[in-house]
Short mmCIF file of C-alpha atoms and ligand atoms in Angstrom, two decimals:
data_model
loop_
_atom_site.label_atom_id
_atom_site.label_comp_id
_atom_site.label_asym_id
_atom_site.label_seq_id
_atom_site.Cartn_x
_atom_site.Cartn_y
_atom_site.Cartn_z
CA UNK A 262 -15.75 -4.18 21.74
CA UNK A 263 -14.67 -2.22 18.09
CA UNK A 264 -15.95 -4.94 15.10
CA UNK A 265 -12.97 -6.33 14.03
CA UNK A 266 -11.96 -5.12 9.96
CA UNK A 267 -10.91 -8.57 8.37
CA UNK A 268 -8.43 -7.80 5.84
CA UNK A 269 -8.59 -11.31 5.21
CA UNK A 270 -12.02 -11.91 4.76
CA UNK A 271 -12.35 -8.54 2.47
CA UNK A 272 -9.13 -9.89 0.29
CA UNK A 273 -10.46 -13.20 -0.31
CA UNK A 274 -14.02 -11.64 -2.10
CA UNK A 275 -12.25 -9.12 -3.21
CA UNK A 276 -9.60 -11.55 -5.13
CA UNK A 277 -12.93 -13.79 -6.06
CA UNK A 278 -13.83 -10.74 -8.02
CA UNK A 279 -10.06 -9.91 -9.72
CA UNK A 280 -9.69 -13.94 -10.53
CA UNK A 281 -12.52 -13.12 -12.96
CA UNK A 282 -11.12 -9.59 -14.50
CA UNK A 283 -7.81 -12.00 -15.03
CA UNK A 284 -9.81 -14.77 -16.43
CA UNK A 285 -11.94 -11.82 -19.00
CA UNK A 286 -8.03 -10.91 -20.15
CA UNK A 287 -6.49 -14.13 -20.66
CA UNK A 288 -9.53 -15.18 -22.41
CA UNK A 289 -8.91 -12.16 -24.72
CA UNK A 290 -5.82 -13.77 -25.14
CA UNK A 291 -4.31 -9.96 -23.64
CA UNK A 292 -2.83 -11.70 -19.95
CA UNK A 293 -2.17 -9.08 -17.63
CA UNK A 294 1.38 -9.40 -16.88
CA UNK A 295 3.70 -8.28 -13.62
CA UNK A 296 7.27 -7.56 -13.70
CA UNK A 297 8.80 -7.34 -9.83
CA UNK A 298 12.32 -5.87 -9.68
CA UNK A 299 14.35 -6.70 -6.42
CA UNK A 300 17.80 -5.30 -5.21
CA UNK A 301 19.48 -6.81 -2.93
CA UNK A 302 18.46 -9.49 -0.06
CA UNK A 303 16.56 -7.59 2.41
CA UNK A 304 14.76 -10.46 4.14
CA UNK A 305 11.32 -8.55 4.85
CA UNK A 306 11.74 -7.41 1.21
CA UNK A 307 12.22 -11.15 0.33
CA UNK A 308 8.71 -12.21 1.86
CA UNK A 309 6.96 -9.10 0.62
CA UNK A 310 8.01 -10.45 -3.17
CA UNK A 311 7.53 -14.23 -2.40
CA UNK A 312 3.43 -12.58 -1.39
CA UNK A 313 3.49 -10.91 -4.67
CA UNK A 314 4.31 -14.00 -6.51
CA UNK A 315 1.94 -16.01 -4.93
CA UNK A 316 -0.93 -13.55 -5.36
CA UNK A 317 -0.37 -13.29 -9.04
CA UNK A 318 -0.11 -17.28 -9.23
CA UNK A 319 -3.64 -17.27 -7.47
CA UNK A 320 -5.18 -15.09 -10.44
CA UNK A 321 -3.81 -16.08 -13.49
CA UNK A 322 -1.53 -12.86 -13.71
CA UNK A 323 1.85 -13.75 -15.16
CA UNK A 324 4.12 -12.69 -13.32
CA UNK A 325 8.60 -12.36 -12.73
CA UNK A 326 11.08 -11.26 -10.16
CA UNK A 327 13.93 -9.88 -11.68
CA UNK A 328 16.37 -10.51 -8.64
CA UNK A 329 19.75 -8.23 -8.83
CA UNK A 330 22.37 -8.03 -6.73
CA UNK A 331 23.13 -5.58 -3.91
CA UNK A 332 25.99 -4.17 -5.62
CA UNK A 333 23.69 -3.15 -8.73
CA UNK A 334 24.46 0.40 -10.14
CA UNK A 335 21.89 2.93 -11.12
CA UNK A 336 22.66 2.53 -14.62
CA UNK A 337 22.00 -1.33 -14.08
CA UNK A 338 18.81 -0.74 -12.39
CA UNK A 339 17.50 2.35 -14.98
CA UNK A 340 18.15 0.14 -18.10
CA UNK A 341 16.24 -2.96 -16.43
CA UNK A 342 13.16 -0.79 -15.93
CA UNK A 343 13.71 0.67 -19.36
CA UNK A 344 13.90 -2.86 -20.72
CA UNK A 345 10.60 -3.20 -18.84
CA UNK A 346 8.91 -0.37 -20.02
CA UNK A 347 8.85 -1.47 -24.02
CA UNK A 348 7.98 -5.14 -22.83
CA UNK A 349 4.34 -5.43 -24.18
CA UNK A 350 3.63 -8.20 -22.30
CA UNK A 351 4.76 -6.54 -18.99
CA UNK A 352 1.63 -4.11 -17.63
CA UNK A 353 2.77 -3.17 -14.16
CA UNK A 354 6.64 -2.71 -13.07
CA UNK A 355 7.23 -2.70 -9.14
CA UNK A 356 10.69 -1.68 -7.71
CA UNK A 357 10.83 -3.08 -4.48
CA UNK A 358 11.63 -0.63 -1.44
CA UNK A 359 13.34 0.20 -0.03
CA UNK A 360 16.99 -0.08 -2.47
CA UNK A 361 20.78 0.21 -1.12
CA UNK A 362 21.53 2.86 -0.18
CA UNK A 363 24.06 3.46 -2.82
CA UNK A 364 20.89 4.08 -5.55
CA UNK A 365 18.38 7.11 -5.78
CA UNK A 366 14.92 5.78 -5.35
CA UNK A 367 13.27 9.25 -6.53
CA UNK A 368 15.47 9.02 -9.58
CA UNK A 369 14.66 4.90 -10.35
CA UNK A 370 10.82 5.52 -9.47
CA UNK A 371 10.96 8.26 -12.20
CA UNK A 372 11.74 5.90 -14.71
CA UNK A 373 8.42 3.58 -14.51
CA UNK A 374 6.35 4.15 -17.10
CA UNK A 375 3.44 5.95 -14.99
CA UNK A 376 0.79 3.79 -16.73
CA UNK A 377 3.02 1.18 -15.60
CA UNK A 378 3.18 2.13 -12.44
CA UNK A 379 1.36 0.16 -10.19
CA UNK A 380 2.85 1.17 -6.76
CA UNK A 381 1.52 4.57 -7.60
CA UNK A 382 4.46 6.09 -6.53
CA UNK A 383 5.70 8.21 -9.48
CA UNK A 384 5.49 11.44 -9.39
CA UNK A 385 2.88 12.00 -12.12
CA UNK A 386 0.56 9.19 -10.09
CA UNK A 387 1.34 11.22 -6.92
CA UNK A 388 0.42 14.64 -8.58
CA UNK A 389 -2.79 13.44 -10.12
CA UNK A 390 -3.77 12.03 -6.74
CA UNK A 391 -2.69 15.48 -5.10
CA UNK A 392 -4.98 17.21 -7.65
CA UNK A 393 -7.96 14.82 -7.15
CA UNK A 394 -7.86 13.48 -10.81
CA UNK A 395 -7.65 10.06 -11.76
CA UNK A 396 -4.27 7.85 -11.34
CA UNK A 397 -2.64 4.72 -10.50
CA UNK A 398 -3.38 4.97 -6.87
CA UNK A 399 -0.85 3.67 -4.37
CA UNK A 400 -2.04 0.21 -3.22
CA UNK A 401 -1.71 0.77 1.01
CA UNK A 402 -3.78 3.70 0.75
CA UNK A 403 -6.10 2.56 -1.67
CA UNK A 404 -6.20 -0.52 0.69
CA UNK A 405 -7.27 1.64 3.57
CA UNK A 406 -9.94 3.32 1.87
CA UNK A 407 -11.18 -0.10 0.32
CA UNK A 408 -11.56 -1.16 3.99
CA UNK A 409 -13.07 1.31 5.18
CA UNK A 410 -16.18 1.88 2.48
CA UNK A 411 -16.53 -1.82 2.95
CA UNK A 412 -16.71 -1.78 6.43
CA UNK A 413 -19.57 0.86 6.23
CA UNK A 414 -17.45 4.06 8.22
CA UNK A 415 -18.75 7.37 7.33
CA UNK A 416 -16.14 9.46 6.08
CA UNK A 417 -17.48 12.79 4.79
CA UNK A 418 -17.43 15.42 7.49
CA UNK A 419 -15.49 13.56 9.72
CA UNK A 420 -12.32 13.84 11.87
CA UNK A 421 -9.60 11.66 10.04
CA UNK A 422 -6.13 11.80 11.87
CA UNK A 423 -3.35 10.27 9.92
CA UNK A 424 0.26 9.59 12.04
CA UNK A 425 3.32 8.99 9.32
CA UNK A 426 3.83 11.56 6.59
CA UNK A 427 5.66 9.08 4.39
CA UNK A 428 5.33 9.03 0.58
CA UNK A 429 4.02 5.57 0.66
CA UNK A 430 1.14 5.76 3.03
CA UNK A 431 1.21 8.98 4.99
CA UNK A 432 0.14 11.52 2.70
CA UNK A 433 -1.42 9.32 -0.24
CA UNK A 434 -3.51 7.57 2.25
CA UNK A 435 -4.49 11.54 3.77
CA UNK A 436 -5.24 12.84 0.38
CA UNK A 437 -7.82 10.05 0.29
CA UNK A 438 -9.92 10.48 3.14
CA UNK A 439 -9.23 14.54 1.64
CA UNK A 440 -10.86 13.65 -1.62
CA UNK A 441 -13.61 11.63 0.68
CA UNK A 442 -14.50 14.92 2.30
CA UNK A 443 -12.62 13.75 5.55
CA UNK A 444 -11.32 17.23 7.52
CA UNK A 445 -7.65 15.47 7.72
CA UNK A 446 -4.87 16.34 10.40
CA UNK A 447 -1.24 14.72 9.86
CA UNK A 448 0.67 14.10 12.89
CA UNK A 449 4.71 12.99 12.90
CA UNK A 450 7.79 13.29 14.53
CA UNK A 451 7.94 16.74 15.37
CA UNK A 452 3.83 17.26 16.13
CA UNK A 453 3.66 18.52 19.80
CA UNK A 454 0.74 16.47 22.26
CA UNK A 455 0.10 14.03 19.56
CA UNK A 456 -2.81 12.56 22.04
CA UNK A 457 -4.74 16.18 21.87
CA UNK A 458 -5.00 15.54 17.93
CA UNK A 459 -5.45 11.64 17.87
CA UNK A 460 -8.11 11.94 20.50
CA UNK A 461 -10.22 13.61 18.10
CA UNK A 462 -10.27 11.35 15.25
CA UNK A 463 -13.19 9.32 14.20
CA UNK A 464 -11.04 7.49 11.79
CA UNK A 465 -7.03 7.37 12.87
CA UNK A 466 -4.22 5.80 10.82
CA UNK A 467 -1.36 4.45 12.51
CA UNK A 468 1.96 4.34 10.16
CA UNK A 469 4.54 4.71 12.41
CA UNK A 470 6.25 1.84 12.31
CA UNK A 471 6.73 1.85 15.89
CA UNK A 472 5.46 -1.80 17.49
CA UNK A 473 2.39 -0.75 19.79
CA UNK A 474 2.68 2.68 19.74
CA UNK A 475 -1.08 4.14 19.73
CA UNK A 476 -2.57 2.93 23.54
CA UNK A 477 -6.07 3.16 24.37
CA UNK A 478 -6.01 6.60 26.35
CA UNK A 479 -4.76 8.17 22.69
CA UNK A 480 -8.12 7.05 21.01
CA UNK A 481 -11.92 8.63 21.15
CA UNK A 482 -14.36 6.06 21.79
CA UNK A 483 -16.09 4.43 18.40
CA UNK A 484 -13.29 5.11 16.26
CA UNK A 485 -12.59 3.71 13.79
CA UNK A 486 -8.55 2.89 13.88
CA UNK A 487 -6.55 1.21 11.30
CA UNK A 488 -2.76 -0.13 11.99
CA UNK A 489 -1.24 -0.14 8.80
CA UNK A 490 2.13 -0.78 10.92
CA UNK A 491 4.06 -4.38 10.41
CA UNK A 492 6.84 -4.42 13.12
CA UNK A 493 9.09 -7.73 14.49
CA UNK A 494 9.12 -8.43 17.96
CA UNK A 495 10.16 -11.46 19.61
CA UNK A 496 9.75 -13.29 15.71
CA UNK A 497 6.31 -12.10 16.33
CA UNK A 498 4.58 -9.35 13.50
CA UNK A 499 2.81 -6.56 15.56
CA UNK A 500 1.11 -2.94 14.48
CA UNK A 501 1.35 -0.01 15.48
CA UNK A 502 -1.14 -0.31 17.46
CA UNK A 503 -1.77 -1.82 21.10
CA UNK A 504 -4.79 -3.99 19.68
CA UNK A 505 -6.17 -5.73 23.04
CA UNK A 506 -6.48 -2.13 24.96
CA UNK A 507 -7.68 -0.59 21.64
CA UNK A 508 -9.90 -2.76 20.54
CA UNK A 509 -11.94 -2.15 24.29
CA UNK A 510 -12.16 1.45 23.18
CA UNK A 511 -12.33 1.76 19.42
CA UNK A 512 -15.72 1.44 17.25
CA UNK A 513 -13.44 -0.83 14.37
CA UNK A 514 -9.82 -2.12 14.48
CA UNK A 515 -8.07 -3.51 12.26
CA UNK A 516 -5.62 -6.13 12.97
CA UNK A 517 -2.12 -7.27 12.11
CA UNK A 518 -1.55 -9.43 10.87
CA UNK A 519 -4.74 -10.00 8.46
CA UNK A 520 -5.64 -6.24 8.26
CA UNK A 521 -4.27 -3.73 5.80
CA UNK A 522 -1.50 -5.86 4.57
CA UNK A 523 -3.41 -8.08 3.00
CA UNK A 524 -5.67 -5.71 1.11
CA UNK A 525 -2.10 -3.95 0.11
CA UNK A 526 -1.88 -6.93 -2.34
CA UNK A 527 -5.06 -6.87 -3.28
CA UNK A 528 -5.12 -3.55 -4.44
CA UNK A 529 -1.30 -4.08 -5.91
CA UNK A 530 -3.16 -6.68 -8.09
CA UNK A 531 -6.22 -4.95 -8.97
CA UNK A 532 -3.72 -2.17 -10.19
CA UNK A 533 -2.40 -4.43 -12.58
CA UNK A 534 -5.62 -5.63 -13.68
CA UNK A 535 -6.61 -2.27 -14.36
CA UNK A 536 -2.98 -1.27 -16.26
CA UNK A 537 -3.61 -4.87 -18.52
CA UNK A 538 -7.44 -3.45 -18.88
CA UNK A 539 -6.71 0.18 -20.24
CA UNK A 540 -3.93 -1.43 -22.59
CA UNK A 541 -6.66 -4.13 -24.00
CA UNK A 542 -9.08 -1.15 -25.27
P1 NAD B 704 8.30 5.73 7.43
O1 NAD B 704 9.40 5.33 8.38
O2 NAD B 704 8.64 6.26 6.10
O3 NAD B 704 7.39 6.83 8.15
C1 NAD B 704 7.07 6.75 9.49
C2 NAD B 704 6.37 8.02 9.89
O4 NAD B 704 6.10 7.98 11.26
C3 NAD B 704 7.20 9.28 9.63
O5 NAD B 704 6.49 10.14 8.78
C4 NAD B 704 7.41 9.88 11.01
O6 NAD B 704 7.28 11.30 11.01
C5 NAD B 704 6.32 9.24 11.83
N1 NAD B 704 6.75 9.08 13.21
C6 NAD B 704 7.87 8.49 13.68
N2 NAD B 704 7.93 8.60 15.01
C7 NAD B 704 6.83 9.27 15.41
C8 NAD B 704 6.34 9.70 16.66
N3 NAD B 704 7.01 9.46 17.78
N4 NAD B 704 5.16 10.38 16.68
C9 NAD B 704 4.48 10.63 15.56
N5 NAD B 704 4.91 10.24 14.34
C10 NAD B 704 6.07 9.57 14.27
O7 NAD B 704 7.35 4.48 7.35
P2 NAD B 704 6.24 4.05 6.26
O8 NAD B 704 6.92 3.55 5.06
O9 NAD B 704 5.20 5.09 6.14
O10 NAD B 704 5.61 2.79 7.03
C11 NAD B 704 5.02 2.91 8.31
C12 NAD B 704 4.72 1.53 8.84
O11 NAD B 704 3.80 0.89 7.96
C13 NAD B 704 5.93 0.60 8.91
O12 NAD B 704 5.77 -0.27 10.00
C14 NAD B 704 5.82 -0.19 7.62
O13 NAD B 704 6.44 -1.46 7.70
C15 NAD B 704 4.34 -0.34 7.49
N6 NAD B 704 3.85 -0.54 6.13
C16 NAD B 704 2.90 -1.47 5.96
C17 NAD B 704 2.36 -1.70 4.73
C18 NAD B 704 1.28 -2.73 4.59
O14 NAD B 704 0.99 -3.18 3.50
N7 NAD B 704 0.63 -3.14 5.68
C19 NAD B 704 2.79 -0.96 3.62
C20 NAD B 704 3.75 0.02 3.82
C21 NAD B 704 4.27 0.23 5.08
#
């Protein structure tokens, strides 16, 4: 039986830890502040924010929604994050994904001050990451990695197979385990026998979005496998991953829910943290 990787047990002392870093700011009388801007009313997006809210109520970290509607043009949306951008008080800015499709997300994400950043998702954050220097690192994939080096899985030298080449978590989240000295495969859409390169992964990260969609015969025994994956079925939330048949086979799992996404907001707050921390020196 894989031991189980408790997002929520790793969130809560991790969050023990980031209560204090808020506490150290507001103390210095610098609070770190988040500014959340959401287009639209996606329902998942809704929740996602609501999370957000309730994380930075939990620290300390000031925190708004700026809530626009779905007919919002990119002008509208540009100026609000420009607005954001000279707000001293406002540390990290976080455009919800995904927008209408009527508005460029490349073109909006451009606009975020990259030390303000905190989804690490501009281009200059992507590049440094890309080029192994230090950034704003994308909080999924920092997640991951957080998880993992808790959890004790030895990365260097080892097999990592990642499945989802998305800006978001695919290749951040591969560039990682890269700059951890992981030998790193990316599988997707279009990757023939996907079994014949997930079989060979000592660590394999499923971000598909595809509800159960890595079974035990796809996995090498003692694996480590984390479902980053958060699909509705039946009103239920599954991975991407077939956890009761994995789990049988795997050396760790994590779960969903109570795996990655919850160290996602973790790291989306230590982020913040760190943007208030660099502006206090
Ligand atoms: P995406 O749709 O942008 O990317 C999905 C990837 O899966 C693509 O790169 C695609 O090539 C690959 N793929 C699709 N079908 C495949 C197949 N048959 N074989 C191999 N690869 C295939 O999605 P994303 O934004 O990267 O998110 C992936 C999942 O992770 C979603 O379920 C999303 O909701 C979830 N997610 C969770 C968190 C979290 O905090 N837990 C954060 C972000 C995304």
């Amino acid at each position: 039986m894989a031991i189980l990787m408790d997002g929520k047990a790793l969130a809560a002392e991790k969050m023990a830890e980031l209560k204090k870093r808020a506490q150290a700011l507001h103390d210095a009388g610098r609070p770190a502040g988040l500014s959340v801007i959401l287009v639209g009313d996606d329902p998942a997006s809704q929740v996602y924010v609501r999370n957000k809210g309730k994380a930075c109520e939990e620290l300390g970290i000031y925190s708004q929604t700026l809530r626009l509607p779905e007919n919002t043009t990119q002008e509208e949306l540009e100026s609000c994050i420009e607005t954001l951008n000279r707000d001293d008080r406002v540390h990290g800015i976080l455009v919800q994904l995904p927008l209408p499709g009527h508005l460029n997300e490349a073109a909006a994400l451009a606009r975020i001050r990259p030390e303000k950043d905190v989804d690490g998702f501009h281009v200059e954050n992507a590049g440094l990451l890309f080029t192994g220097q230090e950034g704003v690192v994308a909080c999924t994939p920092k997640g991951i990695l957080y998880m993992l080096k808790k959890t004790g899985v030895p990365l260097s030298g080892r097999e990592a197979v990642v499945i989802g080449r998305s800006n978001i978590v695919g290749k951040p989240v591969g560039m990682l385990l890269l700059n951890e000295n992981c030998t790193v495969t990316f599988c997707h859409s279009r990757t023939a026998d996907l079994s014949s390169h997930t079989r060979r992964a000592d660590i394999l990260v499923a971000a598909v979005g595809k509800p159960r969609f890595v079974t035990a015969d796809m996995v090498k025994p003692g694996a480590a496998v984390i479902d980053v994956g958060i699909n509705r079925v039946d009103g239920k939330v599954v991975g991407d991953v077939d956890f009761e048949q994995v789990e049988k086979v795997a050396g760790y799992i994590s779960p969903v829910p109570g795996g990655v996404g919850r160290m996602t907001i973790c790291m989306l707050m230590e982020n913040t943290l760190e943007a208030a921390e660099r502006k206090a020196k």
